[in-house]
Tab-separated table of C-alpha atoms in Angstrom:
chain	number	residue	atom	x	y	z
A	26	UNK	CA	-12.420	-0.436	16.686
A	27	UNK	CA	-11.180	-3.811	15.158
A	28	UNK	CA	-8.788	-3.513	12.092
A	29	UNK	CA	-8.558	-5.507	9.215
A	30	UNK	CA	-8.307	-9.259	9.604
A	31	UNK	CA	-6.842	-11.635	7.476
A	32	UNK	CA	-6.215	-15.157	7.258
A	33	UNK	CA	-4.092	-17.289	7.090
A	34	UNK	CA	-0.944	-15.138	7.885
A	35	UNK	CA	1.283	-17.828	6.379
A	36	UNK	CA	0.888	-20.263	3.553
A	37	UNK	CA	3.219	-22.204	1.738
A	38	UNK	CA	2.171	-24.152	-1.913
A	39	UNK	CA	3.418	-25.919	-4.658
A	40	UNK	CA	3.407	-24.347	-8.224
A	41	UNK	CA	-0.178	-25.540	-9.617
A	42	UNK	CA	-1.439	-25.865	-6.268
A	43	UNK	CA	-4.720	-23.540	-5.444
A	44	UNK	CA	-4.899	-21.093	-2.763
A	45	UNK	CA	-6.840	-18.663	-0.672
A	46	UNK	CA	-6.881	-15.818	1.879
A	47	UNK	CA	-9.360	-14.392	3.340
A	48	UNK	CA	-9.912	-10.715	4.370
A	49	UNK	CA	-12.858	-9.188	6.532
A	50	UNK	CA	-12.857	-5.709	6.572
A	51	UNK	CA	-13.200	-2.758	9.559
A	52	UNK	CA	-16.886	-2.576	9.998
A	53	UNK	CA	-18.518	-0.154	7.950
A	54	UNK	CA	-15.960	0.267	5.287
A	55	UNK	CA	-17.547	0.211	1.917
A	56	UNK	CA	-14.099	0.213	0.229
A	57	UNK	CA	-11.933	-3.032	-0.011
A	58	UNK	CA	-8.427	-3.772	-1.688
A	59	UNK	CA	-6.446	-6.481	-2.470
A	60	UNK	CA	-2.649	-5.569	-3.062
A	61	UNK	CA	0.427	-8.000	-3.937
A	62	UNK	CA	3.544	-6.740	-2.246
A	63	UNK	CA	6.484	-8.825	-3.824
A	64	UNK	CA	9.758	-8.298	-1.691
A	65	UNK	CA	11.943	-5.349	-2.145
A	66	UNK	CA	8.703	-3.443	-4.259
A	67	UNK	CA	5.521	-1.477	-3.336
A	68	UNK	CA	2.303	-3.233	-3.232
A	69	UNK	CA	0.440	-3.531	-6.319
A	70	UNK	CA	-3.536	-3.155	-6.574
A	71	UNK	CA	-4.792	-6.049	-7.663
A	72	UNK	CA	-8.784	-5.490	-7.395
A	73	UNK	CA	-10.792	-2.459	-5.699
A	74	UNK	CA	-14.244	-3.304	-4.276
A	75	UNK	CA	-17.039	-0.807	-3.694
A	76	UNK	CA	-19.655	-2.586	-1.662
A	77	UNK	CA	-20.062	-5.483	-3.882
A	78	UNK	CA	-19.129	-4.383	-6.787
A	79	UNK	CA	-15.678	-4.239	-8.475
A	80	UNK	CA	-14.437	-0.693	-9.360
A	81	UNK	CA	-10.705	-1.591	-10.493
A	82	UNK	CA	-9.952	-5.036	-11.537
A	83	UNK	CA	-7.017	-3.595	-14.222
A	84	UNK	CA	-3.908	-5.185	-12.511
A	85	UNK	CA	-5.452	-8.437	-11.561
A	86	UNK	CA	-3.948	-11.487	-13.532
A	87	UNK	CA	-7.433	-12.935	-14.789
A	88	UNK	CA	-6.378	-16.420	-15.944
A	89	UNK	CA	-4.968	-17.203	-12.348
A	90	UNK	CA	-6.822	-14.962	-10.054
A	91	UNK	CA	-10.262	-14.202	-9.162
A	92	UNK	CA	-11.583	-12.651	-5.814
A	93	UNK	CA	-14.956	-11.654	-4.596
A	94	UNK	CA	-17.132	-9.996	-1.976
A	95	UNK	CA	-20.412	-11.447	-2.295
A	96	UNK	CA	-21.687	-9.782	0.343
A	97	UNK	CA	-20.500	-6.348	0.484
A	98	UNK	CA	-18.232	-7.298	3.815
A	99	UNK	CA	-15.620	-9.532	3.752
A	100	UNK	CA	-13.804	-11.179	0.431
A	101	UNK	CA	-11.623	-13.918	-0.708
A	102	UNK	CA	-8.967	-14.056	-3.115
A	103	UNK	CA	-8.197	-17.306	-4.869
A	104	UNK	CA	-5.299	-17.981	-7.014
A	105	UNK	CA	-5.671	-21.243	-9.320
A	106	UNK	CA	-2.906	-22.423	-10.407
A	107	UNK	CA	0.091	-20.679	-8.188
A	108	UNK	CA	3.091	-19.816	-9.977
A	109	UNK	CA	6.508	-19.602	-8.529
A	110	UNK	CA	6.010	-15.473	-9.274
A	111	UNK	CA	3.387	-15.393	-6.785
A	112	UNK	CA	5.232	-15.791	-4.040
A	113	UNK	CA	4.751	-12.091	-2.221
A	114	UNK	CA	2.779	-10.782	0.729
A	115	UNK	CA	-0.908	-10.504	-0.109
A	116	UNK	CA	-2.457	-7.079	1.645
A	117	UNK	CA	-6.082	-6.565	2.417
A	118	UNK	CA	-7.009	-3.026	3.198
A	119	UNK	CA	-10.258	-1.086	3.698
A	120	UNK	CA	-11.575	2.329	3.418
A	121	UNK	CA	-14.610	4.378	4.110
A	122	UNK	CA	-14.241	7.077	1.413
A	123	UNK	CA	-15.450	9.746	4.354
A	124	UNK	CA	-14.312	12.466	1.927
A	125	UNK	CA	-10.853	14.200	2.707
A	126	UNK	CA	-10.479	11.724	5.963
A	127	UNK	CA	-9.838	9.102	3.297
A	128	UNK	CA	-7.630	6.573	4.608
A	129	UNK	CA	-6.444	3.071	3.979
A	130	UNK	CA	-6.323	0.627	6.903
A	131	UNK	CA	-4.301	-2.230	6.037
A	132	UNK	CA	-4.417	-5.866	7.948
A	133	UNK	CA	-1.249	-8.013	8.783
A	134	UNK	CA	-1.085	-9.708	5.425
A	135	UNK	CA	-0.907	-13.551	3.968
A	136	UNK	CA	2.845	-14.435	3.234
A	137	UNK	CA	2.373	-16.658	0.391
A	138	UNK	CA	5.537	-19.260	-0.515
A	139	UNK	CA	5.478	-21.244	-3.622
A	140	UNK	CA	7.702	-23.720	-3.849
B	16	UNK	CA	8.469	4.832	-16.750
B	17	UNK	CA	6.546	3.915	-13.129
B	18	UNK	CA	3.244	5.910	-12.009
B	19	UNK	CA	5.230	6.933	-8.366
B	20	UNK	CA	9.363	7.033	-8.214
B	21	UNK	CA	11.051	6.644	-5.215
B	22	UNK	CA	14.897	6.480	-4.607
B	23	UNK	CA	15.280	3.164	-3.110
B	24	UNK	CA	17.901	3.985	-1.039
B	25	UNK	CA	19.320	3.134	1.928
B	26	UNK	CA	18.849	6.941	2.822
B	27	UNK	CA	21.318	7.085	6.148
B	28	UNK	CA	20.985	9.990	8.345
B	29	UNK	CA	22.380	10.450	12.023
B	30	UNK	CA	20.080	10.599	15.317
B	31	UNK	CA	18.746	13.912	15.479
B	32	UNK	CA	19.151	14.796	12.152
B	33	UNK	CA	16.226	15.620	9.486
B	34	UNK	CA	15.342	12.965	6.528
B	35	UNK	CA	14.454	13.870	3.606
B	36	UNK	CA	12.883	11.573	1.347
B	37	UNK	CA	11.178	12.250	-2.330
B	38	UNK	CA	8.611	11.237	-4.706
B	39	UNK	CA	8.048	11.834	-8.366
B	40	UNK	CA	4.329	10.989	-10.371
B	41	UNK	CA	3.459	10.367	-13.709
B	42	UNK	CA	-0.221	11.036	-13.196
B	43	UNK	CA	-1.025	15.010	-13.791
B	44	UNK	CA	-4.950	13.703	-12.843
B	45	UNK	CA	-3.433	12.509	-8.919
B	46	UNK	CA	-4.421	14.478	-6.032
B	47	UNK	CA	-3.956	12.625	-3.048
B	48	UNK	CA	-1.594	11.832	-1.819
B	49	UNK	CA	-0.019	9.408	1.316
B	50	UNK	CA	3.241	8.419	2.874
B	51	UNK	CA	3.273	4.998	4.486
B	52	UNK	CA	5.930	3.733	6.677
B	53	UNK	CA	6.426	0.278	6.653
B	54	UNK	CA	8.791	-1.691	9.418
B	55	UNK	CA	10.167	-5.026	8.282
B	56	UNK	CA	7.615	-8.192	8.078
B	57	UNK	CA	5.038	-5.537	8.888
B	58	UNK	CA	1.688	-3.940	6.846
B	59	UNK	CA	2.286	-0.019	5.825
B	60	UNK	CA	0.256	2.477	8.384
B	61	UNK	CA	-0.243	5.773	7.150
B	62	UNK	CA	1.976	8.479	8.322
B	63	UNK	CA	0.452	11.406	6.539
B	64	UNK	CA	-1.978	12.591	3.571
B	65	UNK	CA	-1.802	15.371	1.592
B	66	UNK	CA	-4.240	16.921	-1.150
B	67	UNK	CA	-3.468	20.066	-1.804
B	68	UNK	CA	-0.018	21.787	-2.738
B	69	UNK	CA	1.928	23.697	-0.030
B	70	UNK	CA	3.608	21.901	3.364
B	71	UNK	CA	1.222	19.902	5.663
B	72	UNK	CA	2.984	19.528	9.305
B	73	UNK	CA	2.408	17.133	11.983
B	74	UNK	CA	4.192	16.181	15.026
B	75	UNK	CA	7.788	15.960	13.771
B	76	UNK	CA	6.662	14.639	10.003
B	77	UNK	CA	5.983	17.336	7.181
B	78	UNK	CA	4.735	16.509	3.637
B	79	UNK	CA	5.487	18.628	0.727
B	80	UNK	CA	3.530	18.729	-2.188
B	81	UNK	CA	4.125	20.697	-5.800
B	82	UNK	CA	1.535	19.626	-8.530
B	83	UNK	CA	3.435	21.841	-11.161
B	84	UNK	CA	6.482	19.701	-10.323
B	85	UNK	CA	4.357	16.503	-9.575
B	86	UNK	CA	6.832	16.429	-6.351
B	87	UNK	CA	6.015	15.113	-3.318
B	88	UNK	CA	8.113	14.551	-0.372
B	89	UNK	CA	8.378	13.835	3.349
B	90	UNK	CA	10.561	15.810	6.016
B	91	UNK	CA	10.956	13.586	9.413
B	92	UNK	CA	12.724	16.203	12.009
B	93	UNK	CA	14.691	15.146	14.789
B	94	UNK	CA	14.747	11.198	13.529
B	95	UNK	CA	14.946	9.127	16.257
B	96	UNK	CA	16.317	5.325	15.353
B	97	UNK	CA	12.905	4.523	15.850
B	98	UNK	CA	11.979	5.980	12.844
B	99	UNK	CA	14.212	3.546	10.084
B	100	UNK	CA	11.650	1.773	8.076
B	101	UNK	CA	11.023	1.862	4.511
B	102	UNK	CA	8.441	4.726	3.769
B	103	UNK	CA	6.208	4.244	0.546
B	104	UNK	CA	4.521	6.954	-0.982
B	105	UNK	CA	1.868	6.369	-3.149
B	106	UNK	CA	-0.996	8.322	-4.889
B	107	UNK	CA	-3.732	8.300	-6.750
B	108	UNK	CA	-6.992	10.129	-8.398
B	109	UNK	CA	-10.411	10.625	-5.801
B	110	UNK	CA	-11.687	7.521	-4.265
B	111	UNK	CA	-8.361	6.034	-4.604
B	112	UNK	CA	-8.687	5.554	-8.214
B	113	UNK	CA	-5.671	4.495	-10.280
B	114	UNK	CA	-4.029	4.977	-7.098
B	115	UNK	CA	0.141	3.503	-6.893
B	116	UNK	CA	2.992	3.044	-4.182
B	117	UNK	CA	6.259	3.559	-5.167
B	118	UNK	CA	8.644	1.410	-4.288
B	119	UNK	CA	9.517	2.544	-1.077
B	120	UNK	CA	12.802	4.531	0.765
B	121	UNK	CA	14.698	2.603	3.167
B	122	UNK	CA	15.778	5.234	6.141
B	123	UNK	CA	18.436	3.919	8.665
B	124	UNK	CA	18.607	6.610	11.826
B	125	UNK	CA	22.102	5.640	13.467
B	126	UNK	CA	22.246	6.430	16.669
């Protein structure tokens, strides 16, 4: 079974510039998350998808950030304009909500510099 | 005061020895729970869940969990240096609803 891809893995930015990552879930997962893991700290939810629709959007800086899954598969995340704060590892993961076998699979990540 | 607490650490404990490492919630509505472990540069993988309160044992890892106490920890037996990582715990209501890591435990094993 393929895990969760992501791309890029690295990407470096200057404040104001725009940016995205892509994430394409494990096949069949209905459930898709975008974290922010800033060094040193636990990742942050940024935006829950369920299928197509967004279920948790409550952490996700609005006036920078936006993210979608048009398609109920895979999703971008966009950040217009970076600021130097965003500089953290951006984690997709997926889930198929198969009651108590819940589980999270996480990809590798997007390293995100701003300079 | 942060939805899931963790002790930062470093947490050092000798090859061979058992970790301990501990969790606090804010959240009396959680029920599941997870403990990640996640090696440097790398994405967390899930080490264990837990749902309900009691011990849950596998292989040499046991989670704890105590709702009353909103306590949740992880016991790593015989660590092996293999094992130091940073280990988040996080939890969260069903469907991974208002679900949070903590911070994360860094565990050195010395051999």
């Amino acid at each position: 079974e393929a895990g969760v891809a992501q791309s890029p893995r690295y990407k470096i930015i200057e404040k104001r510039q725009s940016v995205a990552f892509w994430c394409n879930p494990i096949s069949g997962h209905a459930t898709l998350y975008w974290y922010q893991q800033i060094l040193g700290q636990g990742p942050k939810l940024l935006i829950q998808f369920q299928n197509n629709g967004v279920v948790d959007d409550s952490q996700l800086p609005k006036d920078r950030f936006s993210a979608e899954r048009l398609k109920g598969v895979d999703s971008t995340l966009k950040i217009q304009p970076a600021k130097l704060e965003d500089s953290a590892v951006y984690l997709c993961a997926s889930s198929s909500l198969a009651g108590d076998t819940d589980t999270q699979y996480f990809g590798p990540g997007t390293r995100l510099t701003v300079l | 005061q942060k939805e899931v607490e963790q002790n930062s650490g470093p947490l050092s404990v000798p090859e061979g020895a058992i970790a301990s490492l501990n969790c606090t919630y804010s959240d009396r509505g959680s029920q599941s729970f997870f403990w990640y472990r996640q090696y440097s540069g790398k994405s967390p993988e899930l080490i264990m869940s837990i749902y309900s309160n009691g011990d849950k044992e596998d292989g040499r890892f046991t989670a704890q969990l105590n709702k009353a106490s909103q306590y949740v920890s992880l016991l790593i037996r015989d660590s092996q240096p293999s094992d130091s990582a940073t280990y988040l715990c996080a939890g969260g209501r069903n469907n991974f609803n208002k679900f949070y890591f903590g911070s994360g435990t860094k565990l050195n094993v010395k051999p």
